[in-house]
mmCIF file with all atom_site columns, C-alpha atoms and ligand atoms in Angstrom:
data_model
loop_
_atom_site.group_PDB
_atom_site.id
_atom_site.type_symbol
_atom_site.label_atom_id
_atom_site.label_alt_id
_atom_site.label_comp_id
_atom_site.label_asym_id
_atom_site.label_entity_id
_atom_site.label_seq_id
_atom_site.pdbx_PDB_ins_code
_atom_site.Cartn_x
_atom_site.Cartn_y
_atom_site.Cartn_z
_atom_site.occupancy
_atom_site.B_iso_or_equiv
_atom_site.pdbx_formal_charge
_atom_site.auth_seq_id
_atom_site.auth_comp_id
_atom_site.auth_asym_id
_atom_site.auth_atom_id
_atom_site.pdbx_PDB_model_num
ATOM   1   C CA  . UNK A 1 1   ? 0.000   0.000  0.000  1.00 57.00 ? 247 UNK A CA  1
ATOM   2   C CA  . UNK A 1 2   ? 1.221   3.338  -0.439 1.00 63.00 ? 248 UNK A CA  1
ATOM   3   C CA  . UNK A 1 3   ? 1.983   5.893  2.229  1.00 77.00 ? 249 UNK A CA  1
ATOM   4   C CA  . UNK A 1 4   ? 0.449   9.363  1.615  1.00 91.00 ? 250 UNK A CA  1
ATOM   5   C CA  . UNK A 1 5   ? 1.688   11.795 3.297  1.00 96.00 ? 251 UNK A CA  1
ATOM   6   C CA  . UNK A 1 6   ? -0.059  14.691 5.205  1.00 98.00 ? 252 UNK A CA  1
ATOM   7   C CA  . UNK A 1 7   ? 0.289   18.385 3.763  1.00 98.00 ? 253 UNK A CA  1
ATOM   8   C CA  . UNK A 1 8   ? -0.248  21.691 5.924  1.00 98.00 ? 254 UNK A CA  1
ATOM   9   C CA  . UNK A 1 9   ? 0.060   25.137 4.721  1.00 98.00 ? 255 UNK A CA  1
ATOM   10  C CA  . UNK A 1 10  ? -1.808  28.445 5.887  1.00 98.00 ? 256 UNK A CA  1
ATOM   11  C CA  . UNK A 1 11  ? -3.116  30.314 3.129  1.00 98.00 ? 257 UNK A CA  1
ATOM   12  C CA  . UNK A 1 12  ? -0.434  32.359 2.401  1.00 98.00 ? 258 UNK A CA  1
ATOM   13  C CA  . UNK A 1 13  ? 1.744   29.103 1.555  1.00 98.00 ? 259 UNK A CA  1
ATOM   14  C CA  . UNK A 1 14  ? -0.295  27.689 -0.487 1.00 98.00 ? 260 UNK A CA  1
ATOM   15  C CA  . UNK A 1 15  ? 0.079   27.813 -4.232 1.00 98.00 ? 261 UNK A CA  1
ATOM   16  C CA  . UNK A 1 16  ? -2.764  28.764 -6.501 1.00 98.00 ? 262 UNK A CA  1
ATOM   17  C CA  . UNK A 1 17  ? -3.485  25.483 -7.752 1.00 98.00 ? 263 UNK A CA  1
ATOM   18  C CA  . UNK A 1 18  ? -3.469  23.534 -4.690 1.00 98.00 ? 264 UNK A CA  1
ATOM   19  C CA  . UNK A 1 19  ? -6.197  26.027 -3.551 1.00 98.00 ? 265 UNK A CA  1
ATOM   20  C CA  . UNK A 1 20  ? -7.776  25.351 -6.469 1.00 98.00 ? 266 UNK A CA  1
ATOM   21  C CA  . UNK A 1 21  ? -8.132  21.553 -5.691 1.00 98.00 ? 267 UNK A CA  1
ATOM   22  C CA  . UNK A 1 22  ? -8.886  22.017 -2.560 1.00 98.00 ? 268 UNK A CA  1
ATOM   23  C CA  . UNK A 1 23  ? -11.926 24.297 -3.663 1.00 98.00 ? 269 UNK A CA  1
ATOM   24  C CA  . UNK A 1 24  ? -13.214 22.318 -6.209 1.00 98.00 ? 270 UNK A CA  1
ATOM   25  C CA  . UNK A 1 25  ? -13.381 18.759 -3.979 1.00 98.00 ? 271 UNK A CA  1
ATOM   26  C CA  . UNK A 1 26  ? -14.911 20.943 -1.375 1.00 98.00 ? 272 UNK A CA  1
ATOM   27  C CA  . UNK A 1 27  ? -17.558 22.293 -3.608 1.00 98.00 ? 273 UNK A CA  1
ATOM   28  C CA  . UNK A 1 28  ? -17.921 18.833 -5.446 1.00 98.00 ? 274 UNK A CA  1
ATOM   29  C CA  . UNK A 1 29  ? -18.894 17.222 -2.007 1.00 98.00 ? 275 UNK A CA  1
ATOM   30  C CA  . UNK A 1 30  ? -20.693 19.675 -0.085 1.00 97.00 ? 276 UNK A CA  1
ATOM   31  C CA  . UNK A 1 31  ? -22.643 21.639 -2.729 1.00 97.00 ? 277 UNK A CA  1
ATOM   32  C CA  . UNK A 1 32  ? -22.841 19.714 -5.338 1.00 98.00 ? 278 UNK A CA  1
ATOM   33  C CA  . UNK A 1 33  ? -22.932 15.690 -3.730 1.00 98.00 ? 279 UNK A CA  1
ATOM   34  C CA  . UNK A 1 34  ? -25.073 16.495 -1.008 1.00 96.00 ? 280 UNK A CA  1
ATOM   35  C CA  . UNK A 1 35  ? -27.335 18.843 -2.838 1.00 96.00 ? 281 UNK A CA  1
ATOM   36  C CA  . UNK A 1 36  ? -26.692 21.559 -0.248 1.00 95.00 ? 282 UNK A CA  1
ATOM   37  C CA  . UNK A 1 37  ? -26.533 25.182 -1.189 1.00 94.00 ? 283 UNK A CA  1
ATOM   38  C CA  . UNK A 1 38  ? -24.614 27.291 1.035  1.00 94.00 ? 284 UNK A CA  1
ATOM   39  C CA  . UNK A 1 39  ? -21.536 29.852 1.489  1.00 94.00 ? 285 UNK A CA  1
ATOM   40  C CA  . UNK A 1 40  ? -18.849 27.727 1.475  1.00 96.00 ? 286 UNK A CA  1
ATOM   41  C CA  . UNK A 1 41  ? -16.179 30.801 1.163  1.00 97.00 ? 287 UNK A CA  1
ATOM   42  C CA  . UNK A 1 42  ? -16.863 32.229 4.629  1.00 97.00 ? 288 UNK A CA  1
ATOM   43  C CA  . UNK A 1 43  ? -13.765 34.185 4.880  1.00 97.00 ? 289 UNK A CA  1
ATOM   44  C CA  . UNK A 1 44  ? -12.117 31.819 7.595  1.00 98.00 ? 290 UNK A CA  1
ATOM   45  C CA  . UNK A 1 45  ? -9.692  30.101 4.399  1.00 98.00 ? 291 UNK A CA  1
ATOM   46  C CA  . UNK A 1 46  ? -7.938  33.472 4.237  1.00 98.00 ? 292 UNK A CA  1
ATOM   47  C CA  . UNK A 1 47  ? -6.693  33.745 7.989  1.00 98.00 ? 293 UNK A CA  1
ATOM   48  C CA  . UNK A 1 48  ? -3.577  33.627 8.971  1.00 98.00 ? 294 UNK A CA  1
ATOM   49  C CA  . UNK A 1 49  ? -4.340  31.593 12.043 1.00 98.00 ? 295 UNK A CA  1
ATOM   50  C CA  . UNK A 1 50  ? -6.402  28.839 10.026 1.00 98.00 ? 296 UNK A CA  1
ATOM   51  C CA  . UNK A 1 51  ? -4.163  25.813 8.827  1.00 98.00 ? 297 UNK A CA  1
ATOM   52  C CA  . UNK A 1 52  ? -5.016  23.562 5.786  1.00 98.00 ? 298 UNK A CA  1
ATOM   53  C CA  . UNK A 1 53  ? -4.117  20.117 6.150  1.00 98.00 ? 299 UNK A CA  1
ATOM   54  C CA  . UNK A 1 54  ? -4.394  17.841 3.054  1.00 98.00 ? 300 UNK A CA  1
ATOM   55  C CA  . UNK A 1 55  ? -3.503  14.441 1.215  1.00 98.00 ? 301 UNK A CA  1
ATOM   56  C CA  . UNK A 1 56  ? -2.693  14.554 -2.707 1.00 97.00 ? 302 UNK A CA  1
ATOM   57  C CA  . UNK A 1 57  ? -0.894  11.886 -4.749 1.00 96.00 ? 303 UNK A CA  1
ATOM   58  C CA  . UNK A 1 58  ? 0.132   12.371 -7.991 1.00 93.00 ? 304 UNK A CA  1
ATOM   59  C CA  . UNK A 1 59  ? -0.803  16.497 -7.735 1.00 93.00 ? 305 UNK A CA  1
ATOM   60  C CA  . UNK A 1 60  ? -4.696  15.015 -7.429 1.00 96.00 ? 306 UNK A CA  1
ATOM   61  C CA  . UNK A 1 61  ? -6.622  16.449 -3.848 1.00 98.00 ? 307 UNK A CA  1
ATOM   62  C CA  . UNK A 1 62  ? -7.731  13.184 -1.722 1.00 98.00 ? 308 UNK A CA  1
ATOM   63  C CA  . UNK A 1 63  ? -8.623  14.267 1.065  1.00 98.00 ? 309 UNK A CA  1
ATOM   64  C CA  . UNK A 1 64  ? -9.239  17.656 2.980  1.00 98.00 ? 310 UNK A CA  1
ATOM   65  C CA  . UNK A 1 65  ? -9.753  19.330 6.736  1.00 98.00 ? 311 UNK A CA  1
ATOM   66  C CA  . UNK A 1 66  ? -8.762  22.500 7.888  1.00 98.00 ? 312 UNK A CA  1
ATOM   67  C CA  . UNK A 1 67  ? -8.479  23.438 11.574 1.00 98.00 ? 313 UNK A CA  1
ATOM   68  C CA  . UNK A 1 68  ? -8.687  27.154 13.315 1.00 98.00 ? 314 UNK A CA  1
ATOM   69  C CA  . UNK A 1 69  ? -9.540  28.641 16.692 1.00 98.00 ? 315 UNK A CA  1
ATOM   70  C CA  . UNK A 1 70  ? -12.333 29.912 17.191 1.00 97.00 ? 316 UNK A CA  1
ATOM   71  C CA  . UNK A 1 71  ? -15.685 30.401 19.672 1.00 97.00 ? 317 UNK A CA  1
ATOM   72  C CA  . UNK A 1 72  ? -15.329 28.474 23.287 1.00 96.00 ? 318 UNK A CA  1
ATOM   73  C CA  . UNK A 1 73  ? -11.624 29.123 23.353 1.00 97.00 ? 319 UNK A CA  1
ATOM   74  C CA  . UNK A 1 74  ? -11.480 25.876 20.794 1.00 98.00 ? 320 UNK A CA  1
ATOM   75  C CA  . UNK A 1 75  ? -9.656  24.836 17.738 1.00 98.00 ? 321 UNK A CA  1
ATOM   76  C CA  . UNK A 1 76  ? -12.392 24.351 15.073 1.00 98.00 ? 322 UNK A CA  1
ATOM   77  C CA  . UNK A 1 77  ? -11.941 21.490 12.790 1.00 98.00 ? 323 UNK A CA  1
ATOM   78  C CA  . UNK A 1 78  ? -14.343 21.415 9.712  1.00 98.00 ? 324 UNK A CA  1
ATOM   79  C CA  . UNK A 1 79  ? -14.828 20.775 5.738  1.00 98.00 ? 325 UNK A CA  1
ATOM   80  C CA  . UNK A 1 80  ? -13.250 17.222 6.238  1.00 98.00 ? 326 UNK A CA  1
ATOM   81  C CA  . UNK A 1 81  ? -13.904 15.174 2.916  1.00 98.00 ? 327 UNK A CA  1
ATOM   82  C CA  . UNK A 1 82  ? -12.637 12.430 1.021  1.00 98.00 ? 328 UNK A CA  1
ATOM   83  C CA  . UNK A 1 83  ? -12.601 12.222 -2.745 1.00 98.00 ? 329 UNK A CA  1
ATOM   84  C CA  . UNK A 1 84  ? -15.640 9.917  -3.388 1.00 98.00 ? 330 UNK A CA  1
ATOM   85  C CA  . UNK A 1 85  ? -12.980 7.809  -5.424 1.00 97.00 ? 331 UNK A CA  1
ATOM   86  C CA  . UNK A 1 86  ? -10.804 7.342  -2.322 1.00 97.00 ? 332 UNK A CA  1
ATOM   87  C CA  . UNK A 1 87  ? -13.314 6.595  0.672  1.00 98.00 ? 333 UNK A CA  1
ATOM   88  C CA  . UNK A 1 88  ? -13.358 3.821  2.624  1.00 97.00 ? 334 UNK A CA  1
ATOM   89  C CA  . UNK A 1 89  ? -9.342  3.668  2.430  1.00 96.00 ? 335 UNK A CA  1
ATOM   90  C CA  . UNK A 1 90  ? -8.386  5.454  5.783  1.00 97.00 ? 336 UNK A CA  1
ATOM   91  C CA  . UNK A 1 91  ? -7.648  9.007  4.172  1.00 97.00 ? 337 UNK A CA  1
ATOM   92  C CA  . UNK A 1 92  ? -10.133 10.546 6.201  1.00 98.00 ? 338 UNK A CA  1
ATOM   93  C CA  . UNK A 1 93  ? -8.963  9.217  9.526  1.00 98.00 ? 339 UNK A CA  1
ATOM   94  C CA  . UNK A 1 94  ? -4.412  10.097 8.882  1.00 97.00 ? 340 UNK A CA  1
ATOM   95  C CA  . UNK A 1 95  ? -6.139  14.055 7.767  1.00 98.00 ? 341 UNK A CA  1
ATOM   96  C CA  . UNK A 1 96  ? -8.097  13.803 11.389 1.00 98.00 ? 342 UNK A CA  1
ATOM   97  C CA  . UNK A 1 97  ? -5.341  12.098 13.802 1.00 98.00 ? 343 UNK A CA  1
ATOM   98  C CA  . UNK A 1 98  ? -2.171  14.036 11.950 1.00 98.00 ? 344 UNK A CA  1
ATOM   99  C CA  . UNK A 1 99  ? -4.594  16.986 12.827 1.00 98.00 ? 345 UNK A CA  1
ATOM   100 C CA  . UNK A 1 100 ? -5.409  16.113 16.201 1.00 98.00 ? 346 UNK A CA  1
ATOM   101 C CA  . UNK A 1 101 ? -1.919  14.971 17.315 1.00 98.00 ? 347 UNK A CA  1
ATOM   102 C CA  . UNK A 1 102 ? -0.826  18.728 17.316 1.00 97.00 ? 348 UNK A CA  1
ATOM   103 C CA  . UNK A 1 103 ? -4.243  20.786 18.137 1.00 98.00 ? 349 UNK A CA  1
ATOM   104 C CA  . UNK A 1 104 ? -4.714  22.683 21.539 1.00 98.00 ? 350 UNK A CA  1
ATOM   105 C CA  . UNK A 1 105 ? -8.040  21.241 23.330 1.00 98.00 ? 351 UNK A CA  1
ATOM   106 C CA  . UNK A 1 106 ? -10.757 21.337 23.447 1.00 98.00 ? 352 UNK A CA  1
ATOM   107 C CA  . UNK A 1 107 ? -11.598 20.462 19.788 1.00 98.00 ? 353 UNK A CA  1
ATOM   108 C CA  . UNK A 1 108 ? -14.883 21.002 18.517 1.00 98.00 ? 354 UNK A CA  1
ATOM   109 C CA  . UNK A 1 109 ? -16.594 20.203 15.170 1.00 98.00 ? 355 UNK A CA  1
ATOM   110 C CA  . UNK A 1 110 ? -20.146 20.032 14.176 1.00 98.00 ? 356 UNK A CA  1
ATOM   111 C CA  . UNK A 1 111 ? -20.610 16.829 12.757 1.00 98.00 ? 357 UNK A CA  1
ATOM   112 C CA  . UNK A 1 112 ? -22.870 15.623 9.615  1.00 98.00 ? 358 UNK A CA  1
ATOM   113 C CA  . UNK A 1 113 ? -25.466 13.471 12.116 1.00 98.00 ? 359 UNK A CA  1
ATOM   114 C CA  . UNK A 1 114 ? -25.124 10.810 10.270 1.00 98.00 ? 360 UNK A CA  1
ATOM   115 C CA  . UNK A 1 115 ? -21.197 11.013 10.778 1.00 98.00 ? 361 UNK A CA  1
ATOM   116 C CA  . UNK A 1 116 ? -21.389 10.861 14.764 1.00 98.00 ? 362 UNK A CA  1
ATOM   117 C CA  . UNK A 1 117 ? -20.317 7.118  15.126 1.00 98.00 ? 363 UNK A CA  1
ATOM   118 C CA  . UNK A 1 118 ? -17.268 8.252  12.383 1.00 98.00 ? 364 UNK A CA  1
ATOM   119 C CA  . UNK A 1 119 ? -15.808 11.066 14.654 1.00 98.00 ? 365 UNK A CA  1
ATOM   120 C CA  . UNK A 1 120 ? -16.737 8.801  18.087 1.00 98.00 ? 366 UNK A CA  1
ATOM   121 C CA  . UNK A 1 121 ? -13.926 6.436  16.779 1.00 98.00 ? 367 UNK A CA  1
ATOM   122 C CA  . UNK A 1 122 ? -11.693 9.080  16.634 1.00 98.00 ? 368 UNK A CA  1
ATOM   123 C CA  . UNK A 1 123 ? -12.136 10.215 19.870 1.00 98.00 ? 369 UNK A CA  1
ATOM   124 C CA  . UNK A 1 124 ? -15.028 13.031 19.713 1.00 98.00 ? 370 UNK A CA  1
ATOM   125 C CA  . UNK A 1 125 ? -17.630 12.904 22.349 1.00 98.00 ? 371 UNK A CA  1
ATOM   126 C CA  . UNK A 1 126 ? -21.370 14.516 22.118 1.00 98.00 ? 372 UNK A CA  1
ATOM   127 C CA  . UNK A 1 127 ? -21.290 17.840 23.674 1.00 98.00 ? 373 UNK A CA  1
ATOM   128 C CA  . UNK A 1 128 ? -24.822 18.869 23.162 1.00 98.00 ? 374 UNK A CA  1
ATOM   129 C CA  . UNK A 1 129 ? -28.548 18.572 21.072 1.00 98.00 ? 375 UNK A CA  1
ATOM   130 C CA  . UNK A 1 130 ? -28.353 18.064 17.454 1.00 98.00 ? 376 UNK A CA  1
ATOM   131 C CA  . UNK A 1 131 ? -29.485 21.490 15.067 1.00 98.00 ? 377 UNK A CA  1
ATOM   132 C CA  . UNK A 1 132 ? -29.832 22.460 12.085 1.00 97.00 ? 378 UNK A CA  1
ATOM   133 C CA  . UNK A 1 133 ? -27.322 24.152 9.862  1.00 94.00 ? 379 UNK A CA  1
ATOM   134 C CA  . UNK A 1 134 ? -27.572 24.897 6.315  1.00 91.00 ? 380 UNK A CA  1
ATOM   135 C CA  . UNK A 1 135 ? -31.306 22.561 6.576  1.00 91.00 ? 381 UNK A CA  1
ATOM   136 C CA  . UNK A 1 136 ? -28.770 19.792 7.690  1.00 95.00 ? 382 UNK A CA  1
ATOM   137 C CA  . UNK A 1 137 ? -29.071 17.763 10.987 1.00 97.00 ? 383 UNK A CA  1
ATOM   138 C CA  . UNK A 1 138 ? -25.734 18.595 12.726 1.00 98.00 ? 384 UNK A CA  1
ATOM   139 C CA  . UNK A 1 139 ? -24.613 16.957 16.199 1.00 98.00 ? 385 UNK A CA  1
ATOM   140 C CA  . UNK A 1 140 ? -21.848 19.073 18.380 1.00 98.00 ? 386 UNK A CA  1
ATOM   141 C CA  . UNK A 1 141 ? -19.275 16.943 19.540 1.00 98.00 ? 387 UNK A CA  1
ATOM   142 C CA  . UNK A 1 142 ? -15.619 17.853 21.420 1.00 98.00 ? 388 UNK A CA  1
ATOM   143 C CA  . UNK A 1 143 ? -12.468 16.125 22.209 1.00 98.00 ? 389 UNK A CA  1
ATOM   144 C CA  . UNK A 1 144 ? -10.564 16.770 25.450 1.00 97.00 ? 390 UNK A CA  1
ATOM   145 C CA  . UNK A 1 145 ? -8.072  14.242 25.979 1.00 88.00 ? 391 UNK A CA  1
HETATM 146 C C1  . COA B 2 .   ? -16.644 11.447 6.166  1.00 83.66 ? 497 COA B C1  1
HETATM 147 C C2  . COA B 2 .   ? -15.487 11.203 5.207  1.00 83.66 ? 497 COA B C2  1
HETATM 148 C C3  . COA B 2 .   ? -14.565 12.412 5.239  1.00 83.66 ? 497 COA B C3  1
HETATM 149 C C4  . COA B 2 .   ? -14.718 9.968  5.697  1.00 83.66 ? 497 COA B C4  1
HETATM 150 O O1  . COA B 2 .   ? -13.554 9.865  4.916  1.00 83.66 ? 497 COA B O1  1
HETATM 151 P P1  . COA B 2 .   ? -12.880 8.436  4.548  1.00 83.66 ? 497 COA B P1  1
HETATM 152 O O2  . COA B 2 .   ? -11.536 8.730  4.023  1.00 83.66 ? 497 COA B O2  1
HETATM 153 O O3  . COA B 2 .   ? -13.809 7.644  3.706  1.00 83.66 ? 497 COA B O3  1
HETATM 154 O O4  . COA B 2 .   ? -12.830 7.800  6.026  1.00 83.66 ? 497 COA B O4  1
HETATM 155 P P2  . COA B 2 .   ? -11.947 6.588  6.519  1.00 83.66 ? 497 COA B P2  1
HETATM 156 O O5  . COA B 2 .   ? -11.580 5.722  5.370  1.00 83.66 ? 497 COA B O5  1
HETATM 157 O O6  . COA B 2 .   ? -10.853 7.092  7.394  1.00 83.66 ? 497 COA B O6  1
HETATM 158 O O7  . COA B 2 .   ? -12.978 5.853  7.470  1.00 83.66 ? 497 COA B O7  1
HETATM 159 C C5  . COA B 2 .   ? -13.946 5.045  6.893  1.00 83.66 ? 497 COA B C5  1
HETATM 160 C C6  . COA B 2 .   ? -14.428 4.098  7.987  1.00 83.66 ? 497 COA B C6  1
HETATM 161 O O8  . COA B 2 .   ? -15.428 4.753  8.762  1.00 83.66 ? 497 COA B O8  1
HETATM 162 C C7  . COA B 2 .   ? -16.599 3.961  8.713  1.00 83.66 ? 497 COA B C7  1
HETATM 163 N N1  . COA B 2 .   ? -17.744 4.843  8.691  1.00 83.66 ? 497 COA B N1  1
HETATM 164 C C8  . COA B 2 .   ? -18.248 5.541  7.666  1.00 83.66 ? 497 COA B C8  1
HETATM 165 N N2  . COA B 2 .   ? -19.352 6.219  8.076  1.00 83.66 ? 497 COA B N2  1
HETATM 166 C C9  . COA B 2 .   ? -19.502 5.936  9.376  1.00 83.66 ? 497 COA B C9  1
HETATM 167 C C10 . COA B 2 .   ? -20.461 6.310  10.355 1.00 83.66 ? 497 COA B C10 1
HETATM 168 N N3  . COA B 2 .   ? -21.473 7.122  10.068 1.00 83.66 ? 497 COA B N3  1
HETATM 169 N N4  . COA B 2 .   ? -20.318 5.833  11.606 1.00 83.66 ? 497 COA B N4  1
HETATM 170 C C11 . COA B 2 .   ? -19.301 5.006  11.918 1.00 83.66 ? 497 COA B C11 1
HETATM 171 N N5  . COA B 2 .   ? -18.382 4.609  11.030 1.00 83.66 ? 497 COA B N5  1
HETATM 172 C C12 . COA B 2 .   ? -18.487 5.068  9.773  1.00 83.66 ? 497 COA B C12 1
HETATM 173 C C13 . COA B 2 .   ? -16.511 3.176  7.436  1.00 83.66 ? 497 COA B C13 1
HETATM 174 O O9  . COA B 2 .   ? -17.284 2.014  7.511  1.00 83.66 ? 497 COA B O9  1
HETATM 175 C C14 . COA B 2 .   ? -15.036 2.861  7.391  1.00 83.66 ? 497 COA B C14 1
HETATM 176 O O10 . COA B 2 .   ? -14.756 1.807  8.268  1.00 83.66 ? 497 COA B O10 1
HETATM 177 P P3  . COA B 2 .   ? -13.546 0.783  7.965  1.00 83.66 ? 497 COA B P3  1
HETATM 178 O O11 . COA B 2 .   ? -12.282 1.607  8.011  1.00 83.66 ? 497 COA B O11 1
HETATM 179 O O12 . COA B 2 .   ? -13.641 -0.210 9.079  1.00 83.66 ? 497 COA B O12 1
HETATM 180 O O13 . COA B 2 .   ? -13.834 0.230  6.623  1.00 83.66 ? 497 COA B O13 1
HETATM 181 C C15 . COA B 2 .   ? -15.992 10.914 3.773  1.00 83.66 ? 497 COA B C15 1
HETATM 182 O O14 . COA B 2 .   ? -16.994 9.923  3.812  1.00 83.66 ? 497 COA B O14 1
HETATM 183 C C16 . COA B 2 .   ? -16.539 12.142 3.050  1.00 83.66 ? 497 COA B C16 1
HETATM 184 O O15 . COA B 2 .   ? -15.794 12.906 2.429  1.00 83.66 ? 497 COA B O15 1
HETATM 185 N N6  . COA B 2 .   ? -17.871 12.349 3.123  1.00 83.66 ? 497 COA B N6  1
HETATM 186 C C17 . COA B 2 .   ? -18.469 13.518 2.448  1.00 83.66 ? 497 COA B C17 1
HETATM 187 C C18 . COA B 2 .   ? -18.090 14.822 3.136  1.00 83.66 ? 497 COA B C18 1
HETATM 188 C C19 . COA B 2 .   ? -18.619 14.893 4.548  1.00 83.66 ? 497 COA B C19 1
HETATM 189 O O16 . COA B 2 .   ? -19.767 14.602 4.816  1.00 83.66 ? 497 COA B O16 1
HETATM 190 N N7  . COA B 2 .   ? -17.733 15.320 5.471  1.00 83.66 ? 497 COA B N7  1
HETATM 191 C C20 . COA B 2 .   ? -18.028 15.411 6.875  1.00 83.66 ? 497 COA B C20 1
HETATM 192 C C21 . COA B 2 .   ? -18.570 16.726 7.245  1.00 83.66 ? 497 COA B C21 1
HETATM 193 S S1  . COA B 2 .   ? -18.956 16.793 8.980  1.00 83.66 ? 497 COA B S1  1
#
């Protein structure tokens, strides 16, 4: 099997194309796959303090997260996807530990419902009653340890 390695680069680092990628599997997925129409360019990509974290192999985007500090003294992890073409293989898991490994607790995320078994396994615990965001059911979860 081969070993992919894990990318990270604040905005500022990264090259046009590579933002680009990132974009497009991000829009791909969460517009255009799950039929969801929302601002996905809230501003937060362009901040200095917001770190990209990705996997690419041969100069194709696999997999995505990116992780910033924000409300409840937290670091924020969010847009985590997979290219539907790589799912299933780990990819999504080495973005979210490599991630985790380095990031100052708590750690929050607002999980896809469906996804709350998926970020359990990695550690993430329910912090509160599922809402709606963006007419999607959304459960708030946290890591401490
Ligand atoms: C969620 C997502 C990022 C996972 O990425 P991935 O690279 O496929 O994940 P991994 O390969 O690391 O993990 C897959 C494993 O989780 C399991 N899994 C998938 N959905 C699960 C769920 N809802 N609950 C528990 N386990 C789940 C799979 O069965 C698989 O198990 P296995 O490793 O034993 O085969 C990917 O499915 C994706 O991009 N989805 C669309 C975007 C999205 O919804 N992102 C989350 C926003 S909160």
């Amino acid at each position: 099997m081969t070993v992919l390695c894990v990318r990270s680069a604040s905005f500022g680092d990264l090259s046009a194309l590579t933002f680009h990628d990132i974009v497009r599997l991000r829009l791909d997925t969460f517009i255009v796959e799950q039929n969801c129409p929302y601002r996905e360019l809230d501003g937060r990509d362009v901040l200095p303090t917001t770190q990209h974290l990705w996997i690419e192999d041969g100069g194709e985007v696999l997999g995505y997260l990116r992780m910033y500090p924000g409300a409840e003294a937290a670091t924020w992890s969010g847009r985590v996807v997979t290219a539907p073409s790589h799912r299933n293989r780990g990819i999504g898991a080495q973005l979210m530990n490599h991630a985790l490994a380095t990031a100052p607790r708590p750690v929050r995320i607002s999980a896809q419902a469906r996804l709350e078994g998926w970020y359990a396994a990695l550690g993430f615990v329910r912090c509160g009653d599922d809402f709606l965001e963006d007419d999607m059911l959304h459960t708030p979860m946290r890591l401490d340890g």
